[in-house]
Coordinates of C-alpha atoms in Angstrom, one line a residue:
Chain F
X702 CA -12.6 21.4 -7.3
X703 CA -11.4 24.0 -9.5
X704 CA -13.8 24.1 -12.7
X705 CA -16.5 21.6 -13.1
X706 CA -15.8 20.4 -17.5
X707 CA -18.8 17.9 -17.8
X708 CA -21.9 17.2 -16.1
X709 CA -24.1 14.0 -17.6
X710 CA -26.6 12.2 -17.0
X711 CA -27.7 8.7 -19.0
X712 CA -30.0 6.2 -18.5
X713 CA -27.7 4.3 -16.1
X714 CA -25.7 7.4 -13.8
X715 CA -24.2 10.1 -13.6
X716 CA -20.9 11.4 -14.5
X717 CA -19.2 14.7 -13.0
X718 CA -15.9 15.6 -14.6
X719 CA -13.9 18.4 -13.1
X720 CA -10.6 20.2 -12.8
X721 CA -8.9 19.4 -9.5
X722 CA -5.8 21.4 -7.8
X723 CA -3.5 18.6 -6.6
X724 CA -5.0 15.4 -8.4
X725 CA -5.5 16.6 -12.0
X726 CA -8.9 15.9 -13.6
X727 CA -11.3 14.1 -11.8
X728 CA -13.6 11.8 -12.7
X729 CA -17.0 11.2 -10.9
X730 CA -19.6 8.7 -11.0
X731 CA -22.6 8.7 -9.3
X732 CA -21.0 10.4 -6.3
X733 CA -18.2 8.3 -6.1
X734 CA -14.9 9.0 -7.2
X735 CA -14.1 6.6 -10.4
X736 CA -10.5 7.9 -10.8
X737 CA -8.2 11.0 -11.1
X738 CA -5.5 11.7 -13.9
X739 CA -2.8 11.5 -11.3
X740 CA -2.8 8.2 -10.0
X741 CA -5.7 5.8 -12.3
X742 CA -2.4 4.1 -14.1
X743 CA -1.8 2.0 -10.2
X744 CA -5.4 0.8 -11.0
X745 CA -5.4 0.0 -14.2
X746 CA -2.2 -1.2 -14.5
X747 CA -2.3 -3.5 -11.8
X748 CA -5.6 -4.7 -12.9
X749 CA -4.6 -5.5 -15.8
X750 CA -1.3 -7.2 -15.7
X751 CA -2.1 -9.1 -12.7
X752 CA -4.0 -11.6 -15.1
X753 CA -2.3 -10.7 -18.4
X754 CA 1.1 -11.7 -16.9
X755 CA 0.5 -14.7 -15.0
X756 CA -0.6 -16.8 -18.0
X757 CA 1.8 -17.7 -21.0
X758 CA 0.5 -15.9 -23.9
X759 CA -3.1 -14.5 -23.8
X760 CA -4.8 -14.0 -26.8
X761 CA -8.5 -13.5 -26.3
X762 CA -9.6 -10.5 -23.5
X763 CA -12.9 -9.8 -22.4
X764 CA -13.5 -6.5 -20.5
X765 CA -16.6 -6.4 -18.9
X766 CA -17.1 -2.4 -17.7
X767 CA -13.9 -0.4 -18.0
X768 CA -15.8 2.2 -20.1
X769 CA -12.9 5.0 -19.8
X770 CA -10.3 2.5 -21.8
X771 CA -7.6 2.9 -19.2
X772 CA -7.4 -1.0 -19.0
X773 CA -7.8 -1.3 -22.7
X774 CA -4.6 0.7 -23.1
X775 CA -2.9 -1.6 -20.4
X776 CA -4.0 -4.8 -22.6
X777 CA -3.0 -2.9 -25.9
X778 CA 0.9 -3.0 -24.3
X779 CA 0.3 -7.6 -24.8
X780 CA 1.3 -8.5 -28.5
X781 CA 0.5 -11.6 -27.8
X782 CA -3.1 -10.3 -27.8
X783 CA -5.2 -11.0 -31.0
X784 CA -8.4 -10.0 -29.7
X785 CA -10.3 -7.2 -26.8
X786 CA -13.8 -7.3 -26.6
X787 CA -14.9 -5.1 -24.8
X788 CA -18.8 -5.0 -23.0
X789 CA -19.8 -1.2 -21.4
X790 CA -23.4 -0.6 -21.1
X791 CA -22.9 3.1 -21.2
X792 CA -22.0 5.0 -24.6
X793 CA -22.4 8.6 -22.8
X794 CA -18.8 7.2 -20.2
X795 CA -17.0 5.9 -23.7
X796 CA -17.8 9.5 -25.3
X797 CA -16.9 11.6 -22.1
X798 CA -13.7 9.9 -22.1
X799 CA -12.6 9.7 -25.3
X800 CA -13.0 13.8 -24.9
X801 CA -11.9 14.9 -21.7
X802 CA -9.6 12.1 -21.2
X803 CA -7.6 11.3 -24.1
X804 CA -4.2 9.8 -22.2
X805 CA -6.6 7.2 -20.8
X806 CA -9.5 6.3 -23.8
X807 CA -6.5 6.2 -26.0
X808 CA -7.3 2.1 -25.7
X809 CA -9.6 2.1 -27.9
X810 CA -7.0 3.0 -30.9
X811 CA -5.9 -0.1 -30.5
X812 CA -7.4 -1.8 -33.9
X813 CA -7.6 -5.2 -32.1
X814 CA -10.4 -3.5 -29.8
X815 CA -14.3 -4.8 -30.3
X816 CA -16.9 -2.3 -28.7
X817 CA -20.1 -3.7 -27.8
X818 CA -22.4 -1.4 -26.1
X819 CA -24.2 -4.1 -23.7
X820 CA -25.0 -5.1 -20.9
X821 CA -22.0 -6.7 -19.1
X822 CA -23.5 -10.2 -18.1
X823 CA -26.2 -10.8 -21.3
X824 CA -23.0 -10.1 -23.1
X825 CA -21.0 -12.9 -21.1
X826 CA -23.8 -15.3 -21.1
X827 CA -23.8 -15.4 -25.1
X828 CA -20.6 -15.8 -25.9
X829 CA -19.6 -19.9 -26.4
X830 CA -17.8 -21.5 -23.3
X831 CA -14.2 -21.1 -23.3
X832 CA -14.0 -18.4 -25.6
X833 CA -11.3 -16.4 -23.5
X834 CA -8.2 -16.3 -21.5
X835 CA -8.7 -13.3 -19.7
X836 CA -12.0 -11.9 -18.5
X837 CA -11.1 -8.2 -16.3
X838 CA -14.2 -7.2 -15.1
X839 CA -13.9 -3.1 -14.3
X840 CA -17.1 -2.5 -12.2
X841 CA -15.2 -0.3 -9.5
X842 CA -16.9 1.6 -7.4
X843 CA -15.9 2.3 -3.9
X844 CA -17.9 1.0 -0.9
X845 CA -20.7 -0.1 -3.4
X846 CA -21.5 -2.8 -5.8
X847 CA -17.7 -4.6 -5.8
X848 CA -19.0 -7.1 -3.0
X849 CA -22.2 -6.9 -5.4
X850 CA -20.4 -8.4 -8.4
X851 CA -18.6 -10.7 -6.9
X852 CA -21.7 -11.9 -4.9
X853 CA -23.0 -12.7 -8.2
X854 CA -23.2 -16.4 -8.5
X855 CA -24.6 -16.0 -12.0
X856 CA -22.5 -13.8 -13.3
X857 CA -19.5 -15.5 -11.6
X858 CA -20.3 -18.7 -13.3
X859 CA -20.4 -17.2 -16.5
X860 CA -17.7 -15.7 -16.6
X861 CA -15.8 -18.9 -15.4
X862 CA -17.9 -20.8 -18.6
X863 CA -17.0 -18.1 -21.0
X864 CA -13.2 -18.9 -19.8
X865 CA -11.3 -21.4 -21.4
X866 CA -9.7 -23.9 -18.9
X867 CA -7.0 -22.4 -17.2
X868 CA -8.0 -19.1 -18.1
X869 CA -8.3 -16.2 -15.4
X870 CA -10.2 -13.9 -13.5
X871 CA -9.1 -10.1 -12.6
X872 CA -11.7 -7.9 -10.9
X873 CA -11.6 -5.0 -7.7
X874 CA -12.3 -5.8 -4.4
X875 CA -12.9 -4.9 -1.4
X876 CA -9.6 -2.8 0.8
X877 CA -8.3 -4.9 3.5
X878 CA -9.0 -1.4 5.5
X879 CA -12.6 -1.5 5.1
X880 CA -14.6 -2.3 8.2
X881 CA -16.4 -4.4 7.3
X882 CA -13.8 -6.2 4.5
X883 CA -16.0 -9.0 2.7
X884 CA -13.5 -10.9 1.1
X885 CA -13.4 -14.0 2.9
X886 CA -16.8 -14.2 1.8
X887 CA -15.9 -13.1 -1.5
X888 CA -13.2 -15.8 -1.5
X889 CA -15.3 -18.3 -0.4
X890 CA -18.3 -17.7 -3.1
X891 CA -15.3 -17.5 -5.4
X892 CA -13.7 -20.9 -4.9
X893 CA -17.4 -22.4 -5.2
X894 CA -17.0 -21.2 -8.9
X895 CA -13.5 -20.9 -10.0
X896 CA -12.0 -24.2 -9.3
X897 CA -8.3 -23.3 -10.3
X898 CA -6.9 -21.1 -7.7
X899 CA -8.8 -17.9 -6.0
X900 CA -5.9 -15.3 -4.6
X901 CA -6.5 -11.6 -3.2
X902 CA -4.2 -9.2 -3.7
X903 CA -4.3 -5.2 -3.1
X904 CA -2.1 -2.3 -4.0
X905 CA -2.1 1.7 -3.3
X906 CA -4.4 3.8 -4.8
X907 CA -4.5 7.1 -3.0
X908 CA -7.7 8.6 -4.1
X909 CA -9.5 5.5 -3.3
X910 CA -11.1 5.2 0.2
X911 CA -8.5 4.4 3.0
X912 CA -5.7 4.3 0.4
X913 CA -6.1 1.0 -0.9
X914 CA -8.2 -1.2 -3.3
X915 CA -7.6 -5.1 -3.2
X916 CA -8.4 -7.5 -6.5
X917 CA -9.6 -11.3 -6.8
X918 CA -7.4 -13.5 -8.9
X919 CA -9.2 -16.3 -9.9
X920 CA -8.7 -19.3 -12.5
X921 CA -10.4 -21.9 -14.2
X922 CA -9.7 -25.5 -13.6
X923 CA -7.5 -26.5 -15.9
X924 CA -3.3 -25.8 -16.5
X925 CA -2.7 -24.5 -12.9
X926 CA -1.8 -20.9 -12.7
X927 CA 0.3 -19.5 -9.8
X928 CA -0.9 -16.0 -9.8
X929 CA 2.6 -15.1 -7.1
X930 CA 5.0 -15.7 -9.4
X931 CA 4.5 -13.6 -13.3
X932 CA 6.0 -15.3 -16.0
X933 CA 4.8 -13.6 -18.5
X934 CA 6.8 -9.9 -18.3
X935 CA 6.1 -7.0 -20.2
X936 CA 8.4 -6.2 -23.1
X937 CA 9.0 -2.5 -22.0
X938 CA 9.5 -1.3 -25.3
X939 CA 5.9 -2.3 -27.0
X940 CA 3.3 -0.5 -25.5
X941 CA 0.6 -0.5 -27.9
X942 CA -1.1 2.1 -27.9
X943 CA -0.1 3.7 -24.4
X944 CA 2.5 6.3 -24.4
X945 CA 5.7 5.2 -22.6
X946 CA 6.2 2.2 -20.5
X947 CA 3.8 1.1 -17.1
X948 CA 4.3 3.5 -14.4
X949 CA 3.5 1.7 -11.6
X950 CA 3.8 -2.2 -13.0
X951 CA 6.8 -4.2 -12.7
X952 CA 6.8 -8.3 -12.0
X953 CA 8.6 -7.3 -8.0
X954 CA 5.3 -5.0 -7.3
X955 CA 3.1 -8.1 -8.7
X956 CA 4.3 -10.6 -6.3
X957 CA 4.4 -8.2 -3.5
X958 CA 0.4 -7.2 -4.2
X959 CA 0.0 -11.0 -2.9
X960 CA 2.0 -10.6 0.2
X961 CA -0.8 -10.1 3.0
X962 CA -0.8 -7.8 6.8
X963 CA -1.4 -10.6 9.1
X964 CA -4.7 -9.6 10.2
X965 CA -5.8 -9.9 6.4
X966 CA -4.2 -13.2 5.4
X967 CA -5.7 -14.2 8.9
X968 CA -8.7 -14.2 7.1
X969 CA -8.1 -15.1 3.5
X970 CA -5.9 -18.2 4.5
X971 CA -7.1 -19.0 8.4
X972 CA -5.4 -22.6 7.9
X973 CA -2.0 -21.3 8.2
X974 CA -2.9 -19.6 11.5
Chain E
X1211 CA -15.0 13.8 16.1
X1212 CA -17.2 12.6 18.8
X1213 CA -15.7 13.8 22.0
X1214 CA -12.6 15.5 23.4
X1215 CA -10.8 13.7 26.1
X1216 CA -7.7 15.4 26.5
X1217 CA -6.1 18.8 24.6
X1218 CA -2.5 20.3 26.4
X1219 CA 0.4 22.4 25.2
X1220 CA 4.0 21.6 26.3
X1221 CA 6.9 24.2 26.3
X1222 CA 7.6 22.0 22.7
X1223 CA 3.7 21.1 20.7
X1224 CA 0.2 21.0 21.4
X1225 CA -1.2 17.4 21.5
X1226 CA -4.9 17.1 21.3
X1227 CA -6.9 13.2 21.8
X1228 CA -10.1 12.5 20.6
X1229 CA -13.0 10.2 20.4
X1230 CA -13.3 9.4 16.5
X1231 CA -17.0 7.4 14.9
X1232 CA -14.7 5.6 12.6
X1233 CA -11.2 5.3 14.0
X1234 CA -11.1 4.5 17.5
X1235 CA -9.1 7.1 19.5
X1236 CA -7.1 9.9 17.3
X1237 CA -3.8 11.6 19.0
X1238 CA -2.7 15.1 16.6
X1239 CA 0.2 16.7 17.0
X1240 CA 0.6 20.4 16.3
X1241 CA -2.2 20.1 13.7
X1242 CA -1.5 16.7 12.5
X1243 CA -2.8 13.2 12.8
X1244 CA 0.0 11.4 14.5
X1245 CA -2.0 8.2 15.2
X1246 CA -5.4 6.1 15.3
X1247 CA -6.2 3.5 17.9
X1248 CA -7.6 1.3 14.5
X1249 CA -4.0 1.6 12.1
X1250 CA -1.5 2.4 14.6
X1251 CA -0.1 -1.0 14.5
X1252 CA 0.9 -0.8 11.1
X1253 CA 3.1 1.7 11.3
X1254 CA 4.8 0.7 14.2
X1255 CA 4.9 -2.7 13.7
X1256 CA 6.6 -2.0 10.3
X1257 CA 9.3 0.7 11.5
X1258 CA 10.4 -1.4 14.0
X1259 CA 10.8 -5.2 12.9
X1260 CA 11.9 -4.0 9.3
X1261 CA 15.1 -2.5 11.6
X1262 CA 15.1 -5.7 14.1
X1263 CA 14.1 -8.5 11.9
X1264 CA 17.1 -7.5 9.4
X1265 CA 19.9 -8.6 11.5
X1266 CA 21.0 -11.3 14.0
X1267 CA 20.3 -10.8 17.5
X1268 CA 19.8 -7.4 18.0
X1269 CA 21.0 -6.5 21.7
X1270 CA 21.1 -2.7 22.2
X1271 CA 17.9 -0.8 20.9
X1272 CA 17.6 3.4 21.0
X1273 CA 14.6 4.8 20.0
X1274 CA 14.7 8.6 19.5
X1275 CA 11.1 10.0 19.8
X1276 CA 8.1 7.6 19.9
X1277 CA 6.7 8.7 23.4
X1278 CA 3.4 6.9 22.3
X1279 CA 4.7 3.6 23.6
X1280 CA 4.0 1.9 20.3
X1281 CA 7.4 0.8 19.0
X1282 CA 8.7 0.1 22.6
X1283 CA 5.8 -2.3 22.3
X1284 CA 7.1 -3.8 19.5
X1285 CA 10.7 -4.1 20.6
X1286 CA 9.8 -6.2 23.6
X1287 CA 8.5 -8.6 21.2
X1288 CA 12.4 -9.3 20.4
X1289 CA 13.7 -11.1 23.0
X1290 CA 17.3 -11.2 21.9
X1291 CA 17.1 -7.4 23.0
X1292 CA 18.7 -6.6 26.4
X1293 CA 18.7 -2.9 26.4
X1294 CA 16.5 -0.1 25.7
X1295 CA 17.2 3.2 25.8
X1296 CA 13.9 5.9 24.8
X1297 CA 14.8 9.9 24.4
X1298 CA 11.7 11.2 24.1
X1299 CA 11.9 15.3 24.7
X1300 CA 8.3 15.7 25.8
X1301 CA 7.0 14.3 28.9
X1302 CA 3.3 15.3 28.3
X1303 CA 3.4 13.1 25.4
X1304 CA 4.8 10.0 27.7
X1305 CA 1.9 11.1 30.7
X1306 CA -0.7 11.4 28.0
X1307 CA -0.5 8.1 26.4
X1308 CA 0.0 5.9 29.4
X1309 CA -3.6 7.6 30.4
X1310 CA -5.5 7.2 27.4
X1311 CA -3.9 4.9 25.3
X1312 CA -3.3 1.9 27.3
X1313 CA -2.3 -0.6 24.3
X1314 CA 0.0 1.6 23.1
X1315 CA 1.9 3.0 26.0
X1316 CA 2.2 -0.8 27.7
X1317 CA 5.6 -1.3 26.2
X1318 CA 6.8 1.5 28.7
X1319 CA 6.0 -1.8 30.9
X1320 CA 8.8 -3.7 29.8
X1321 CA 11.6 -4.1 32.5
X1322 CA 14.5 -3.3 29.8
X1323 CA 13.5 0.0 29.0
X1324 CA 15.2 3.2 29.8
X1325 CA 13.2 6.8 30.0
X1326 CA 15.3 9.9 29.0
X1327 CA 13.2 12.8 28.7
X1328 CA 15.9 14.8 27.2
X1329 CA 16.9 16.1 23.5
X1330 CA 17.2 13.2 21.1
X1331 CA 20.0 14.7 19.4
X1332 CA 22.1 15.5 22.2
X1333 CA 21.7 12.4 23.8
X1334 CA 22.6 10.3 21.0
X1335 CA 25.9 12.6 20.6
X1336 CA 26.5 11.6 24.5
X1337 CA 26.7 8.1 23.7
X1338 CA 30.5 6.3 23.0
X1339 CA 30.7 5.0 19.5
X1340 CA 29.3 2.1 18.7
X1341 CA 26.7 1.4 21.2
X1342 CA 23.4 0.3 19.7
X1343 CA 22.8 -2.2 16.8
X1344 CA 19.7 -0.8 16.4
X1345 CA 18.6 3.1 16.3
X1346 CA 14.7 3.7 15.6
X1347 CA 13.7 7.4 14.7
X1348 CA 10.4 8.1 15.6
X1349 CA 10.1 11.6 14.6
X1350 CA 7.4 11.7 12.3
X1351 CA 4.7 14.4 11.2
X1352 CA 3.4 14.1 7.8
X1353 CA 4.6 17.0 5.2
X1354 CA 6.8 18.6 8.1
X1355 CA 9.7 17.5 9.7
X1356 CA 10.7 14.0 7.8
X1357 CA 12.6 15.3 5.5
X1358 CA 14.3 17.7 8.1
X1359 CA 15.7 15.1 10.3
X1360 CA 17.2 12.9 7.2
X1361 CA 18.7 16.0 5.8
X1362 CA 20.0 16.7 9.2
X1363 CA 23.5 15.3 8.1
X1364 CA 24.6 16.3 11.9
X1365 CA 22.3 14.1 13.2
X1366 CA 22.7 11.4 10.9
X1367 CA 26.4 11.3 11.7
X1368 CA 25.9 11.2 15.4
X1369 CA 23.7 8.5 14.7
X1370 CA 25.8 6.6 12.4
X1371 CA 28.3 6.5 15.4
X1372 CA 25.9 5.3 17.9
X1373 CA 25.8 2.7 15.8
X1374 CA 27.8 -0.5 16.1
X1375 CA 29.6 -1.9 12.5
X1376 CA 26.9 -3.3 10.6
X1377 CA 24.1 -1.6 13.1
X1378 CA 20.9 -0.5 11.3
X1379 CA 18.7 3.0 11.3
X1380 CA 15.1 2.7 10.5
X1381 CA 13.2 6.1 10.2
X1382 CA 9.9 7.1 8.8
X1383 CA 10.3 8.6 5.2
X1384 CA 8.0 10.6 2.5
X1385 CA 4.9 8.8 0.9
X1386 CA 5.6 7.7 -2.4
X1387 CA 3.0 9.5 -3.5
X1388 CA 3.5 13.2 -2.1
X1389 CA 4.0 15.3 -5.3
X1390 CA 7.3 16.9 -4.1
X1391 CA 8.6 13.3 -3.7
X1392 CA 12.2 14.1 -1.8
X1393 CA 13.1 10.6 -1.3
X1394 CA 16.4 10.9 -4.1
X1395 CA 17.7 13.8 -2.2
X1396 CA 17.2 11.4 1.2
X1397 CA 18.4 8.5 0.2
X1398 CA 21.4 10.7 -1.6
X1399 CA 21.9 12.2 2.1
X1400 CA 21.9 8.8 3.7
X1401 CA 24.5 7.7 1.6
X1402 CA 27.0 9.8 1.9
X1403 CA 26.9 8.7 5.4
X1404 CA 25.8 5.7 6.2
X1405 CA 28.5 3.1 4.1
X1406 CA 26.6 -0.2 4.3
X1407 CA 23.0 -0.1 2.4
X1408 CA 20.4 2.0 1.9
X1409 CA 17.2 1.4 1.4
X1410 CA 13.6 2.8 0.6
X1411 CA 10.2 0.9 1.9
X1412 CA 6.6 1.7 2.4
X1413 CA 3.2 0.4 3.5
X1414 CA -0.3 1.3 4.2
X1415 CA -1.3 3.0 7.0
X1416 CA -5.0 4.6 5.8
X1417 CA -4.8 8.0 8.3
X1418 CA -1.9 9.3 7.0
X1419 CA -1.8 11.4 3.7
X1420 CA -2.0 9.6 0.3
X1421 CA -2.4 6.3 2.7
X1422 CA 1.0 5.4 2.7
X1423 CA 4.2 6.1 4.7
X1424 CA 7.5 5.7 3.3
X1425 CA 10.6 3.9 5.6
X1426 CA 14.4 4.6 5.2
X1427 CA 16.4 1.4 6.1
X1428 CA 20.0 2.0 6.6
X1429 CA 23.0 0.3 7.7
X1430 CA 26.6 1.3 8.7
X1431 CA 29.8 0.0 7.3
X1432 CA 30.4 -3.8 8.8
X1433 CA 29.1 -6.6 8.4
X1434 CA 26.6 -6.2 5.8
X1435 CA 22.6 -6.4 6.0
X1436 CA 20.5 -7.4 3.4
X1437 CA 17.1 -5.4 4.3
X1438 CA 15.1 -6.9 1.7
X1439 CA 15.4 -10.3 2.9
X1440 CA 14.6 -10.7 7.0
X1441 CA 16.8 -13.7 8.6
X1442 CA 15.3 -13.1 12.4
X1443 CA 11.7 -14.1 12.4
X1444 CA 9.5 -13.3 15.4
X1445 CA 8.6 -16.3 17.4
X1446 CA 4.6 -15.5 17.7
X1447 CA 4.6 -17.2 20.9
X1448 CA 6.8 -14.4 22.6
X1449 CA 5.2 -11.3 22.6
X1450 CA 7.1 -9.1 25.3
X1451 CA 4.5 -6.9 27.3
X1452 CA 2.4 -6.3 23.6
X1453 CA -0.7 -8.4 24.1
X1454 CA -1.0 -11.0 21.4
X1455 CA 1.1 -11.8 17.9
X1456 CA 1.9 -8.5 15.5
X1457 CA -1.6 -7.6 14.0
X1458 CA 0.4 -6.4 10.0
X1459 CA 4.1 -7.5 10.2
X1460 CA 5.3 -11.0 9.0
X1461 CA 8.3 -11.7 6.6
X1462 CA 6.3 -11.7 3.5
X1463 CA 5.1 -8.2 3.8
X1464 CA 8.7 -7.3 5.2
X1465 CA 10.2 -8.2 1.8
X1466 CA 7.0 -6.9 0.2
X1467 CA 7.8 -3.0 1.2
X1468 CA 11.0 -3.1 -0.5
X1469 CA 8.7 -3.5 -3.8
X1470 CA 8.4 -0.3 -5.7
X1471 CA 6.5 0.9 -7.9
X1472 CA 8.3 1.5 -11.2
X1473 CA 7.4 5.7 -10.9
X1474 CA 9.1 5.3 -7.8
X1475 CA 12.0 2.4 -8.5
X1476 CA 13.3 5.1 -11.2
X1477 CA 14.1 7.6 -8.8
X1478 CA 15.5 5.0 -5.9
X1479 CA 17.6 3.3 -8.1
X1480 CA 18.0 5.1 -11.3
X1481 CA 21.1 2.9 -12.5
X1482 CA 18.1 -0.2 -13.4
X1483 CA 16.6 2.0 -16.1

């Protein structure tokens, strides 16, 4: 830590942003680390596009959470895209970022972005059923409430209402490193709700615990989706509102985010052991 | 840290073993982690069936380093493999694992191994051409000496001509991550000498910095090998002196390494963008 830049407290947390040496500005909430300058785009990009790209046009996005517009400025780089809501409960994490990181809240430039300062699941609930094709939920936090969300039955199954058929699920989970790695729970509370198809996926995010953070793909019953194979590819010269092209996305790195160590698929797909 | 079980200083490093809360037993090297009883596998499951699983019936093996055990291990898992020959420099590494690091150091068990406790690079320059289809360098300490042994063009070409036509290197590289990414200056190395591919691959392996480790995948002028795409599967049922199938490797997350993220895809293969 080299100079500490912002220190704030809301209603709902607390938010640290300082200067680092090796991973640029740091961002901090509630003790855990929510992302550094040098490496959020892995996150954020793959978050994104992992749901964006495996459907055939998506036009309505919910984010639920993703206050520091990171993902917004990965959905902003979509022209099929005609509408973001977005749902953060906390204005002080919108306002922090939009100051101290403006490479990242530069999503909310994009003029096709709705803020709503609410909470993330009263938000979801009134919405009318099949209202979008993408919900990403960004409620990241390491070691903490990921399991939590996705443990949420009620939440789960409104989001999976608010989706039209066929329409997907992206949201963090837990890294196939962690001792005690939920996900075929996770998996298995997921499939109760999203009757499409439920995948897990991961990729490398270095200031994350163990290196790692995995995501659920999950869609609605309706036109199948095969989240393995994207068949809707980025156009690498419109990028919205971003500046430059993905970093860290391309469709080779998506398919290979599905491909599982043993001792992980093990677990995730035990019939094929 | 919990306990101490074993520190000792050769004429060539110090190696120090301890009792860790979270990761099993930890081995360091001159100051560095060089493995963990709970992610070993991955890494040495990877660097050696990435090499093995490339090409048909790989006969003649050399590993150069690796005293742990751990990718003897996984050779014996290959039972097209008649001959393996370990230079390891450093007996007290050999003598240290086989006492406290029984899973690792069992593939010394395996009947077709060969001990040379002598200087990896003058042995491999002792060999007649063409020997080995396979070479595995095991020589790795994170930030040090990686980069030294690829851009040791001396040893490269006494490896290169260990090597049958069409024979394969496999050698631990720089995270993709590590800020003074050297990887284009490697691979730029390799090819001058090895004329068949060359090839950049990673994976997760949580201990190590950034959480990733980086492979190089090379092959000699010959018949050529296609890394990306593995045509010898391992037949789980025959598992050498290892006890039980690989815990990481399988052909999906072979062809998965090979992946890149586009950060890193410019600098491999600059000619794509």
């Amino acid at each position: 830590m080299e100079k500490i830049i912002f220190q704030g407290k809301s209603e709902f947390q607390e938010l640290l942003v300082f200067e680092s040496s090796r991973h640029g500005k740091v961002a901090i909430l509630d003790g855990c680390i929510q992302l550094t300058e040098n490496d959020e785009f892995a996150y954020q990009e793959m978050l994104t596009h992992l749901a964006l790209c495996s459907i055939p046009n998506p036009k309505k996005v919910l984010l639920v959470g993703g206050g520091d517009g990171g993902i917004l400025r990965e959905i902003s780089r979509h022209s099929s895209v005609e509408h973001i809501d977005i749902c953060e409960i906390d204005k002080m994490v919108i306002d922090a970022y939009k100051k101290f990181f403006p490479d990242i809240a530069v999503g909310y430039e994009d003029p096709r972005v709705h803020v709503h300062i609410r909470d993330g699941i009263a938000f979801t609930n009134s919405v009318p059923e099949g209202t979008y094709d993408v919900i990403i939920v960004d409620a990241f936090q390491p070691m903490g409430p990921i399991a939590e969300v996705l443990a949420d039955n009620c939440f789960l199954e409104s989001v999976a209402k608010a989706l039209r058929p066929g329409g997907v699920l992206s949201a963090p989970a837990d890294s196939l490193w962690h001792k005690n790695f939920v996900v075929a729970d996770t998996i298995a509370n997921c499939k109760k709700i999203f009757k499409g198809s439920v995948n897990y996926a991961w990729t490398t995010v270095p200031t994350y615990a163990s290196g790692v953070i995995g995501f659920m793909l999950c869609s609605t019953e309706g036109p199948p989706v095969n989240f393995k194979h994207p068949i809707n590819k980025l156009n690498p010269e419109k990028n919205g509102v971003a500046k430059g092209p993905p970093k860290f996305y391309n469709p080779e790195i998506h398919a290979a985010a599905f491909c599982l160590p043993s001792f992980v698929d093990k677990v995730v797909d035990p019939i094929r052991y």
